[in-house]
Structure formats: structure tokens, C-alpha cells
Coordinates of C-alpha atoms in Angstrom, one line a residue:
M22 CA 35.1 60.0 -30.5
S23 CA 33.5 57.3 -32.5
S24 CA 32.7 53.9 -31.2
F25 CA 34.4 50.9 -32.5
W26 CA 30.9 49.2 -32.7
P27 CA 28.2 50.4 -35.1
P28 CA 25.4 52.3 -33.3
D29 CA 22.8 49.5 -34.2
H30 CA 24.8 47.0 -32.2
R31 CA 25.3 49.0 -28.9
T32 CA 22.0 48.1 -27.4
T33 CA 22.4 44.2 -28.2
L34 CA 25.9 44.2 -26.9
F35 CA 24.9 46.2 -23.6
A36 CA 22.1 43.4 -22.9
F37 CA 24.6 40.7 -23.8
G38 CA 27.1 42.0 -21.2
L39 CA 24.5 42.6 -18.6
T40 CA 23.0 39.1 -18.9
T41 CA 26.4 37.6 -18.9
G42 CA 27.3 39.5 -15.9
I43 CA 24.2 38.3 -14.0
A44 CA 25.0 34.8 -14.9
L45 CA 28.4 34.9 -13.9
T46 CA 27.4 36.5 -10.5
S47 CA 24.8 33.7 -9.8
A48 CA 27.2 31.2 -10.8
A49 CA 29.6 32.5 -8.4
Q50 CA 26.9 32.7 -5.6
F51 CA 25.9 29.2 -6.4
L52 CA 29.5 28.0 -6.0
Y53 CA 30.0 29.7 -2.8
R54 CA 26.9 28.4 -1.2
S55 CA 27.8 24.9 -2.4
A56 CA 31.1 25.2 -0.7
V57 CA 29.7 26.6 2.6
A58 CA 26.9 23.6 2.5
L59 CA 29.7 21.0 2.0
S60 CA 31.8 22.5 4.6
D61 CA 28.8 22.2 7.1
D62 CA 28.2 18.8 6.0
E63 CA 31.8 17.9 6.8
K64 CA 31.3 19.4 10.4
D65 CA 28.5 17.2 10.6
A66 CA 30.6 14.2 9.9
G67 CA 33.4 15.3 12.3
S68 CA 36.3 17.8 12.6
P69 CA 38.7 18.7 9.8
S70 CA 41.2 16.4 11.0
Q71 CA 38.7 13.5 10.3
G72 CA 38.6 14.3 6.5
P73 CA 40.1 10.9 5.2
R74 CA 37.6 9.2 7.6
H75 CA 34.8 10.9 6.0
L76 CA 36.0 9.8 2.6
A77 CA 36.2 6.3 3.8
L78 CA 32.6 6.4 5.1
S79 CA 31.4 7.5 1.7
D80 CA 33.4 4.3 0.1
H81 CA 31.6 2.2 2.8
S82 CA 28.4 3.7 1.7
A83 CA 29.1 2.8 -2.0
K84 CA 29.8 -0.8 -1.1
A85 CA 26.7 -1.0 1.3
I86 CA 24.7 0.2 -1.6
Q87 CA 26.1 -2.3 -4.0
R88 CA 25.4 -5.2 -1.4
L89 CA 21.7 -4.0 -0.8
E90 CA 21.1 -3.6 -4.6
K91 CA 22.0 -7.3 -5.1
E92 CA 19.6 -8.2 -2.2
F93 CA 16.8 -6.2 -3.1
T94 CA 16.8 -6.0 -7.0
L95 CA 14.4 -8.3 -8.9
S96 CA 15.4 -9.1 -12.5
T97 CA 13.1 -9.6 -15.3
A98 CA 13.9 -13.2 -15.5
T99 CA 12.9 -13.5 -11.6
L100 CA 9.7 -11.7 -12.4
H101 CA 8.8 -14.1 -15.1
N102 CA 9.5 -17.0 -12.8
M103 CA 7.3 -15.5 -10.2
V104 CA 4.3 -15.1 -12.6
K105 CA 4.6 -18.8 -13.2
A106 CA 4.6 -19.6 -9.7
F107 CA 1.7 -17.4 -9.2
H108 CA -0.3 -19.0 -11.8
R109 CA 0.4 -22.5 -10.3
D110 CA -0.7 -21.2 -6.9
M111 CA -3.9 -19.6 -8.1
D112 CA -4.8 -22.9 -9.7
R113 CA -4.3 -24.8 -6.5
G114 CA -6.3 -22.2 -4.7
L115 CA -9.4 -22.7 -7.1
K116 CA -9.4 -26.5 -6.6
R117 CA -8.9 -26.7 -2.8
D118 CA -9.4 -24.7 0.3
N119 CA -6.1 -25.4 2.1
A120 CA -3.8 -24.0 -0.7
V121 CA -1.4 -21.0 0.0
L122 CA -3.5 -18.7 -2.0
K123 CA -7.1 -19.1 -0.4
M124 CA -8.9 -18.0 -3.5
V125 CA -11.9 -17.2 -1.4
V126 CA -15.6 -17.5 -3.2
S127 CA -17.0 -14.2 -2.6
Y128 CA -20.5 -15.3 -3.7
V129 CA -20.8 -12.0 -5.6
T130 CA -21.7 -13.1 -9.1
K131 CA -22.1 -10.1 -11.1
R132 CA -20.8 -6.7 -11.5
P133 CA -23.0 -3.5 -11.2
T134 CA -24.7 -2.2 -14.3
G135 CA -24.5 1.4 -13.3
D136 CA -28.2 1.7 -12.8
E137 CA -28.6 0.6 -9.2
A138 CA -30.2 3.0 -7.0
G139 CA -31.0 3.5 -3.2
T140 CA -29.6 4.2 0.0
Y141 CA -27.5 1.8 2.0
L142 CA -25.1 1.7 4.9
A143 CA -21.5 0.5 4.6
L144 CA -18.9 -0.1 7.5
D145 CA -15.5 -0.4 6.5
L146 CA -12.8 -1.7 8.9
G147 CA -9.5 -2.0 7.1
G148 CA -7.0 -1.4 9.6
S149 CA -6.4 1.4 12.1
N150 CA -9.4 3.2 11.1
F151 CA -13.1 2.3 11.0
R152 CA -15.8 4.1 8.8
V153 CA -19.5 4.3 9.0
C154 CA -20.9 5.7 5.6
E155 CA -24.3 6.5 4.2
V156 CA -24.1 5.7 0.5
T157 CA -26.8 6.9 -1.9
L158 CA -26.6 5.5 -5.3
G159 CA -28.4 7.6 -7.9
G160 CA -28.0 5.4 -11.1
K161 CA -25.9 6.1 -14.2
G162 CA -22.6 5.4 -12.1
Q163 CA -23.6 8.4 -9.8
V164 CA -22.9 7.9 -6.0
R165 CA -23.2 10.4 -3.0
T166 CA -21.6 9.4 0.3
R167 CA -21.6 10.9 3.8
Q168 CA -19.3 9.3 6.3
K169 CA -17.8 9.4 9.6
K170 CA -14.4 8.0 10.7
F171 CA -13.3 6.6 13.9
V172 CA -9.8 5.3 15.2
V173 CA -9.6 1.9 16.5
A174 CA -7.6 2.1 19.7
D175 CA -4.9 -0.5 20.2
E176 CA -6.5 -1.8 23.4
L177 CA -9.6 -2.8 21.2
K178 CA -7.5 -4.5 18.6
T179 CA -5.8 -6.6 21.3
G180 CA -8.7 -7.0 23.7
E181 CA -12.0 -8.9 23.7
G182 CA -13.8 -9.3 20.5
K183 CA -17.2 -8.6 22.0
A184 CA -15.9 -5.1 23.1
L185 CA -14.6 -4.5 19.5
F186 CA -18.0 -5.4 17.6
D187 CA -19.7 -3.1 20.6
F188 CA -17.5 -0.2 19.7
F189 CA -18.4 -0.8 16.0
T190 CA -22.1 -0.4 17.1
D191 CA -21.7 2.6 19.1
C192 CA -20.0 4.3 16.1
V193 CA -22.9 3.3 14.0
V194 CA -25.4 4.8 16.4
Q195 CA -23.6 8.0 16.7
T196 CA -23.3 8.4 13.0
L197 CA -27.0 7.8 12.2
E198 CA -28.1 10.1 14.9
E199 CA -25.6 12.8 13.4
F200 CA -27.1 12.2 9.9
G201 CA -30.5 12.1 11.2
L202 CA -31.3 8.5 10.1
D203 CA -33.5 6.2 12.3
I204 CA -31.5 3.4 13.8
H205 CA -34.8 1.1 13.9
A206 CA -35.6 1.6 10.1
G207 CA -34.1 -1.7 9.2
L208 CA -31.6 -0.2 6.9
K209 CA -29.4 -2.6 4.6
L210 CA -25.7 -2.6 5.4
G211 CA -22.6 -4.1 3.7
F212 CA -19.9 -4.8 5.9
T213 CA -16.2 -4.4 4.6
F214 CA -14.2 -6.7 7.0
S215 CA -10.7 -6.7 5.3
F216 CA -9.1 -9.7 6.9
P217 CA -8.6 -13.3 5.7
V218 CA -12.2 -14.9 5.8
E219 CA -13.7 -18.1 4.5
Q220 CA -16.9 -17.0 3.0
H221 CA -19.9 -19.4 3.0
A222 CA -22.5 -17.1 1.6
I223 CA -22.6 -13.5 0.6
D224 CA -23.7 -12.7 4.2
K225 CA -21.7 -15.3 6.1
G226 CA -18.0 -15.6 6.6
T227 CA -15.6 -16.9 9.4
L228 CA -12.3 -15.3 10.2
Y229 CA -9.3 -17.3 9.4
Y230 CA -7.0 -15.3 11.3
W231 CA -6.1 -11.7 12.4
T232 CA -3.5 -9.6 10.3
K233 CA -2.5 -5.8 10.5
G234 CA -2.0 -5.8 14.3
F235 CA -5.3 -7.2 15.4
T236 CA -5.3 -10.1 17.8
A237 CA -8.7 -9.5 19.4
S238 CA -10.1 -12.8 21.2
G239 CA -13.1 -14.8 20.4
V240 CA -13.2 -13.7 16.7
V241 CA -11.1 -16.3 14.9
G242 CA -13.2 -19.0 13.6
Q243 CA -16.3 -17.0 14.0
D244 CA -19.0 -15.5 11.7
A245 CA -18.2 -11.7 11.5
V246 CA -21.6 -11.0 10.3
Q247 CA -23.0 -12.7 13.2
L248 CA -20.9 -10.9 15.6
L249 CA -21.9 -7.6 14.4
Q250 CA -25.6 -8.5 14.0
D251 CA -25.5 -9.6 17.8
A252 CA -23.8 -6.5 18.9
F253 CA -26.6 -4.6 17.0
H254 CA -29.1 -6.6 19.0
R255 CA -27.4 -6.0 22.3
K256 CA -27.8 -2.2 21.5
N257 CA -31.3 -2.3 20.1
V258 CA -30.4 -1.5 16.8
N259 CA -32.4 -2.7 13.8
I260 CA -30.0 -2.8 10.9
N261 CA -29.9 -5.8 8.6
V262 CA -26.3 -6.9 7.7
C263 CA -26.8 -8.5 4.3
A264 CA -23.2 -8.5 2.6
L265 CA -20.0 -9.4 4.1
V266 CA -17.3 -7.9 1.8
N267 CA -13.7 -7.8 1.6
D268 CA -12.0 -4.5 0.6
T269 CA -10.6 -5.8 -2.7
V270 CA -13.9 -7.0 -3.7
G271 CA -15.4 -3.8 -2.6
T272 CA -12.9 -1.7 -4.7
L273 CA -13.6 -4.0 -7.9
I274 CA -17.3 -3.4 -7.6
A275 CA -17.2 0.3 -6.7
H276 CA -15.0 1.0 -9.7
A277 CA -17.0 -1.2 -12.1
Y278 CA -20.2 0.9 -11.3
A279 CA -18.6 3.9 -13.3
D280 CA -16.4 1.8 -15.6
T281 CA -17.7 -1.5 -16.8
S282 CA -14.1 -2.6 -18.0
T283 CA -12.9 -3.1 -14.4
Y284 CA -12.3 -6.9 -13.8
M285 CA -9.7 -6.6 -11.0
G286 CA -9.5 -4.7 -7.7
V287 CA -6.1 -4.4 -5.6
I288 CA -5.5 -2.9 -2.3
L289 CA -2.1 -1.5 -1.7
G290 CA -2.1 0.2 1.6
T291 CA -1.9 -0.9 5.2
G292 CA -2.1 -4.3 3.8
C293 CA -2.4 -5.8 0.2
N294 CA -4.7 -7.9 -1.3
A295 CA -6.6 -8.6 -4.7
A296 CA -9.9 -9.7 -6.1
Y297 CA -10.8 -10.5 -9.7
V298 CA -13.6 -12.0 -11.9
E299 CA -13.2 -15.8 -12.5
K300 CA -15.3 -18.1 -14.8
V301 CA -17.2 -20.5 -12.5
D302 CA -16.2 -23.3 -14.8
N303 CA -12.7 -22.6 -13.6
I304 CA -13.5 -22.9 -9.9
P305 CA -13.4 -26.7 -9.3
K306 CA -14.0 -26.3 -5.4
Y307 CA -17.1 -24.3 -6.0
K308 CA -20.2 -26.7 -5.4
G309 CA -23.1 -24.2 -5.3
P310 CA -25.6 -23.5 -8.0
R311 CA -24.2 -21.9 -11.2
P312 CA -25.0 -18.2 -11.4
A313 CA -26.6 -16.9 -14.6
S314 CA -23.5 -14.7 -15.3
G315 CA -21.3 -17.8 -15.3
E316 CA -18.8 -15.6 -13.1
M317 CA -17.7 -15.4 -9.5
I318 CA -15.6 -12.7 -7.9
I319 CA -12.7 -14.2 -6.3
N320 CA -11.2 -12.8 -3.2
M321 CA -7.5 -14.0 -3.6
E322 CA -6.1 -13.2 -0.2
W323 CA -2.8 -12.9 -2.0
G324 CA -0.9 -11.4 1.0
A325 CA -0.2 -15.0 2.1
W326 CA 1.5 -15.8 -1.3
G327 CA 5.0 -17.3 -0.8
Q328 CA 4.6 -18.2 3.0
D329 CA 5.4 -21.8 2.1
G330 CA 9.0 -20.4 1.4
T331 CA 9.2 -21.6 -2.0
V332 CA 8.9 -18.5 -4.1
L333 CA 9.8 -15.1 -2.6
Q334 CA 13.4 -14.0 -2.2
T335 CA 13.5 -12.6 1.2
T336 CA 16.3 -10.9 2.8
P337 CA 17.7 -11.0 6.3
Y338 CA 15.5 -7.8 6.8
D339 CA 12.3 -9.5 5.8
I340 CA 13.1 -12.4 8.2
K341 CA 13.5 -10.1 10.9
V342 CA 10.2 -8.3 10.2
D343 CA 8.5 -11.4 9.9
R344 CA 9.7 -12.7 13.3
E345 CA 8.7 -9.6 15.1
S346 CA 5.3 -9.5 13.5
P347 CA 2.0 -10.7 15.1
N348 CA 1.8 -13.5 12.6
P349 CA 5.1 -14.9 12.0
G350 CA 5.5 -17.2 9.0
K351 CA 2.3 -15.8 7.3
Q352 CA 1.5 -13.1 4.9
S353 CA 4.8 -13.1 3.4
Y354 CA 3.8 -11.4 0.1
E355 CA 2.1 -8.6 2.2
K356 CA 5.1 -8.1 4.5
M357 CA 7.1 -7.2 1.5
I358 CA 4.7 -4.8 -0.1
S359 CA 2.3 -3.3 2.4
G360 CA 2.5 0.2 4.1
F361 CA 2.5 -1.6 7.5
Y362 CA 5.7 -3.3 6.9
L363 CA 7.8 -1.4 4.4
G364 CA 9.0 1.2 6.9
D365 CA 10.1 -1.4 9.3
I366 CA 12.2 -3.2 6.5
T367 CA 14.1 0.0 5.9
R368 CA 14.6 0.4 9.7
H369 CA 16.1 -3.0 9.9
V370 CA 18.5 -2.2 7.0
M371 CA 19.6 1.0 8.9
L372 CA 20.2 -0.8 12.1
E373 CA 22.2 -3.7 10.2
L374 CA 24.3 -0.8 8.6
I375 CA 24.8 0.9 12.0
S376 CA 26.1 -2.2 13.7
T377 CA 28.8 -2.6 10.9
G378 CA 29.7 1.1 11.1
E379 CA 28.8 1.9 7.5
L380 CA 25.8 4.4 8.6
F381 CA 26.2 7.3 11.0
G382 CA 29.7 6.0 11.8
G383 CA 28.4 3.2 13.8
K384 CA 26.9 5.5 16.3
H385 CA 24.0 4.0 18.5
C386 CA 20.4 5.3 18.0
P387 CA 18.0 4.1 20.6
K388 CA 15.0 5.7 18.9
L389 CA 15.5 3.6 15.7
E390 CA 15.5 0.6 17.5
E391 CA 11.7 1.0 18.5
P392 CA 9.6 -1.4 16.4
H393 CA 7.7 0.6 13.7
S394 CA 9.3 3.7 14.8
F395 CA 10.4 4.5 11.1
D396 CA 7.0 4.4 9.3
T397 CA 6.4 4.3 5.4
A398 CA 5.2 7.8 5.5
L399 CA 8.9 8.9 6.4
M400 CA 10.3 6.8 3.3
S401 CA 7.8 8.9 1.0
R402 CA 9.3 12.0 2.3
I403 CA 12.8 11.0 1.8
E404 CA 12.1 9.8 -1.6
R405 CA 10.6 13.2 -2.2
D406 CA 13.7 14.9 -0.9
H407 CA 15.5 16.2 -4.0
S408 CA 17.4 19.0 -2.4
I409 CA 21.3 18.9 -2.9
Q410 CA 21.9 18.4 0.8
L411 CA 18.8 16.2 1.4
T412 CA 17.8 18.8 4.1
D413 CA 14.2 17.3 4.8
T414 CA 16.0 13.8 5.3
R415 CA 18.3 15.6 7.8
A416 CA 15.5 17.1 9.5
I417 CA 13.6 13.7 9.7
L418 CA 16.8 12.1 11.4
S419 CA 17.4 15.0 13.7
D420 CA 13.9 15.7 14.7
L421 CA 12.4 12.2 15.1
F422 CA 15.4 10.2 15.9
D423 CA 17.8 12.7 17.7
I424 CA 20.4 11.9 15.0
Q425 CA 22.0 15.3 15.0
H426 CA 25.1 14.7 12.8
S427 CA 24.4 12.7 9.9
S428 CA 26.5 13.2 6.9
L429 CA 25.5 13.7 3.3
A430 CA 26.7 10.2 2.6
D431 CA 24.5 8.9 5.3
R432 CA 21.5 10.6 4.0
R433 CA 22.2 9.4 0.4
L434 CA 22.6 5.7 1.7
I435 CA 19.0 6.2 3.6
K436 CA 17.6 7.4 0.6
R437 CA 18.8 4.6 -1.7
I438 CA 17.7 2.2 0.9
C439 CA 14.0 3.7 0.5
E440 CA 14.2 3.5 -3.1
L441 CA 15.4 -0.3 -3.1
V442 CA 12.6 -1.2 -0.7
G443 CA 10.0 0.7 -2.5
T444 CA 10.9 -0.4 -5.9
R445 CA 10.9 -4.0 -4.9
A446 CA 7.4 -3.7 -3.4
A447 CA 6.1 -2.0 -6.6
R448 CA 7.7 -4.9 -8.8
L449 CA 6.3 -7.5 -6.5
A450 CA 2.8 -6.0 -6.8
A451 CA 3.2 -6.0 -10.5
V452 CA 3.7 -9.7 -10.5
G453 CA 0.3 -10.2 -9.1
V454 CA -1.4 -7.8 -11.5
A455 CA 0.3 -9.4 -14.5
S456 CA -0.5 -12.9 -13.2
V457 CA -4.2 -12.3 -12.7
C458 CA -4.7 -10.3 -16.2
T459 CA -3.0 -13.1 -18.2
K460 CA -5.1 -15.7 -16.1
M461 CA -8.1 -13.8 -17.2
N462 CA -7.0 -13.5 -20.7
K463 CA -7.5 -9.6 -20.6
L464 CA -4.6 -8.2 -22.1
N465 CA -6.5 -6.5 -24.8
G466 CA -8.3 -4.1 -22.4
C467 CA -8.6 -4.5 -18.5
T468 CA -9.0 -1.8 -15.8
V469 CA -7.4 -2.7 -12.6
A470 CA -8.8 -0.5 -9.9
V471 CA -6.2 0.3 -7.1
D472 CA -7.1 1.6 -3.8
G473 CA -4.8 2.3 -0.7
S474 CA -2.3 4.9 0.5
V475 CA 0.9 3.2 -0.8
F476 CA -0.4 3.2 -4.4
E477 CA -1.7 6.8 -4.0
H478 CA 0.8 8.7 -2.1
Y479 CA 4.1 6.8 -2.4
P480 CA 6.3 8.6 -4.8
H481 CA 6.9 6.7 -8.2
F482 CA 4.9 3.6 -6.9
A483 CA 2.5 3.4 -9.8
N484 CA 5.2 4.1 -12.5
R485 CA 7.4 1.5 -11.0
M486 CA 4.6 -1.0 -11.3
R487 CA 3.9 0.0 -14.8
D488 CA 7.5 -0.4 -15.7
A489 CA 7.5 -3.9 -14.4
L490 CA 4.4 -4.7 -16.2
R491 CA 6.1 -3.8 -19.4
E492 CA 9.0 -6.0 -18.8
L493 CA 6.6 -8.8 -18.2
L494 CA 4.0 -8.4 -20.8
G495 CA 5.7 -6.2 -23.4
I496 CA 3.3 -4.1 -25.7
N497 CA 0.4 -5.9 -24.1
A498 CA 1.0 -3.9 -21.0
D499 CA -0.7 -0.9 -22.6
G500 CA -4.1 -2.7 -22.4
I501 CA -3.7 -2.7 -18.6
V502 CA -5.0 0.4 -17.0
L503 CA -4.0 1.1 -13.3
A504 CA -6.7 3.3 -12.1
Q505 CA -6.7 5.0 -8.8
A506 CA -9.8 4.2 -6.7
R507 CA -11.0 5.9 -3.9
D508 CA -13.5 4.8 -1.2
G509 CA -14.0 1.3 -3.0
S510 CA -14.7 -0.3 0.4
G511 CA -17.4 2.1 1.5
Q512 CA -19.2 2.4 -1.8
G513 CA -18.3 -1.1 -2.8
A514 CA -19.9 -2.6 0.3
A515 CA -23.1 -0.5 -0.4
L516 CA -23.2 -1.8 -3.9
I517 CA -22.8 -5.4 -3.0
A518 CA -25.6 -4.9 -0.5
A519 CA -27.8 -3.5 -3.3
L520 CA -26.8 -6.5 -5.6
A521 CA -27.5 -9.0 -2.8
T522 CA -31.0 -7.5 -2.2
S523 CA -31.5 -7.7 -5.7
G524 CA -30.6 -11.4 -5.8
A525 CA -26.8 -11.3 -6.8

């Protein structure tokens, strides 16, 4: 019996039928699994008799999202107005010391050539961790680093300053012994001290106030270099602290060692700050000798921007975070950008929505009420959760906060909160970068070295910054390169020690 189809088409038709059957089977399995997952999710929200309530909760979620979007979204016009205000406050800070933006003179008057060489020590206190580094500069932008990291205990952060600096010395002794270096050899050291400091010379600076959870007594108003040098003397350690470095200045210098187009350094991590290269003629408050370079690196201390209450659009959640912080009324810009605070902003939004019944059906969550229990790393995980049911988000809620019955609507709402808080932070950071680059008139080519866990690890943060820069600067934004910088505070401190030794 002859076939209706010609022989040369039978193989093709067989393959077509086979693939079509596989596709239909896969589609059926997908629809079945989706239905099962949806059924499970509805069980999480309540019994079948609570179906209408579950739909109402979704409506509540949509309304909550609309309300939060209005509170957290920064329009292009708002960003432009912020840049104007940023320029104004930069100029004020360059004229006088009591401005909102401190614009601290770093006394680093030149950037490295790339040919510096030698072995130096660097200490890096940036937050919860303290690092001791041996940095070998090989010339031609080549650097080799050995380091040891230590955790700064909470009792040291909040205890006596003398005990804190003795701890730093003990860490140095332990590291040098482990590396086979002589603690009596008179090594040169750069100290990265990432807190608001009034710098008096390249190796002298007094602490304005603590940030990042530190409150150690006897340090505010004191010279950090002298406190460290005194601790070395108490422990019979012969090391010369020849440079006090802010981590942003260190980041700029370290990146400039390999990329000479680097004119700005930014930290976006536990805290946030920036440094940039300014012309000495634009710094009326600087009364020292004019450097041969005609330049001065300025440590902006930009985390304080907006604390006068005239610029930043704060939400009720920002106000709560500020009130609960160790330094209420200060570091307003930092508290809307840095990793130390983003998770807590999100936590306060969630608590508010629980209180109004828009999240978890209003069910009380004791663990979420603990300050800093919802950290920024969890926001990163949630933003990376692209599963249909947001299963990783569900795991976070159940495993860490004992919330066993979150609905899909709840999880979608939480993810959107994270997106809004994270996006606002990136756009605010872009305001600072755009302001500095236009102030330097470097729109035709400027590398901005950015260090810190938020910039490096938070999903989409860098791209959100770039999007905001395009809104602010148009095609000129293409001339600004946001470059990931690593270990700028360690290598930068060593480089500045080298520059100081050579007469920077």
C-alpha cells in the first residue's frame, strides 16, 4: 500500500512529529508544575476558603508598591537639582572648614607616576575589619601584596580608644612575625583611617567624629597618627607612621598607579565617601605652600551631604534609621547609600507594611524588629532571585525570620522594596560622581576608581549608576569610566607613604 506522502518527505515529517510531541509534553508538564506551585503558594496564604482574601492581599501589594515608588523614585529633574546643590556645597567646603561638605585637604599633592618602588606597610581600618598589609611596589604599575585580616570586636569599637589602638599594634606584631619581618627595622607605614578627619599634614589628622558603629572613647578630637605611634611605643615596635590616609584618597592613588587617567576615588561599601583631584587655586581655605603640581587631592567626606536638611528627599523610613543610628542627624547621604544602612531601610519599610496589614497579612515578626537583622547582603540575594515562585526569598524569610507562610504577593512586594531602595542608592551615588566630574571639567575622559562591597556585589548597582549618569550628562557620560578598584585602601596607603617619603 503506497503512502500518501512521497518517500523523501517521510523522514522530515517523522522528525517534525517527534519534536512537536516533545514540545507539547514539555508544555503540559510546565503548566502542571506551575499549577501545583500556585496551589502550594495559595496554601501558604491560607485555606481555599480564603481565596478572595488572597486576591485582596495582591491588590494591597500593588497599592503599596505604587506608594513606595512615589517615595523612593528620583526623577531626572530631581537629579539635576541635586547636582546644582552639590556644586554649591562643594564650593562652600573649599572656602571654609565648617561647611556641610568638609572638603578635607589631604596634603597629597601629586599622583603616582607608576615608577615608585620599595616595600611599605599599610594598615586599613575601614569598618568591621582591620587589615595589615605588606606592599611591595615593583614599578611600572606592578604591586605585590601580602596581608592578614582581623575582625574588630564590638567591645573594641565601643570601649576605650587606648585598647583599640593596642589591638591594632598586636595585629601588626603578629603579622610581621608571621611574614618574617623585623618589628624593629623602622619600616614606613601608611595608615588608612576611614573616618571623618581634619587633616593638618600628610601625617597628622584629628578625628571629627566616629561613624560605622564606632564610639570608642578618647579618640574624637585626637590625632589618629599619634595614637597609633604611642601604641607602637608601648609595645616596643619601631615603625614610622608617615601618612594618614582616607580610604577614598588611597583608592584614587592606588588606581592611578596603573591608570593615569584616574582623577576620582569612591568608596561604596559599609560607608561611602569620595576624593578627587582639585586645583589648589580653587581651594581658598588652603593657606600652605603651593605645591609644584598645582594640585591637591581633596577628601570630600561626602557622606555628610544633606544633613542640613535642605537637599535630600528623605522618607519616614530614612528618618527612623537615622534616629536609631549612633550618630543621629549626621551622615545623611551615607545613610541612603551605604551597605551599613540599606538593609535597615528595607527592614523599616517591611515593618511598616506589616503594621498596615499589607505584608504577611499583618502577622507579627519579632526577628524582623531587631535592628540590622535584615542586612544588605540579603537584599542582594533577593534581587538575584529570578525564580517564578521567588523560592530563595521564601527560604530567607523562613530560615532567618521564621516566616513560614509568605505568599508570592508578599515575596514580590519585598523584592520590589529591595529594588527601590537599591536603585535610589545607585542614583544618589551617581549624583555625587556627576557633580565631581563636571566640577573638574573631566567629561572628555575620566576614570572613577570605585571600591566597596555595594558597588562590587550588589546586583545592577553599577549599571544603575551609569543609567543615572546618562540622564544627567547625556553623551558626555560615555567619557566617565566607573572602574572596579580592589584593595585601594591597602595599596593606596603604601603608595602615599612612598610619596610622602619622596616629598609629596
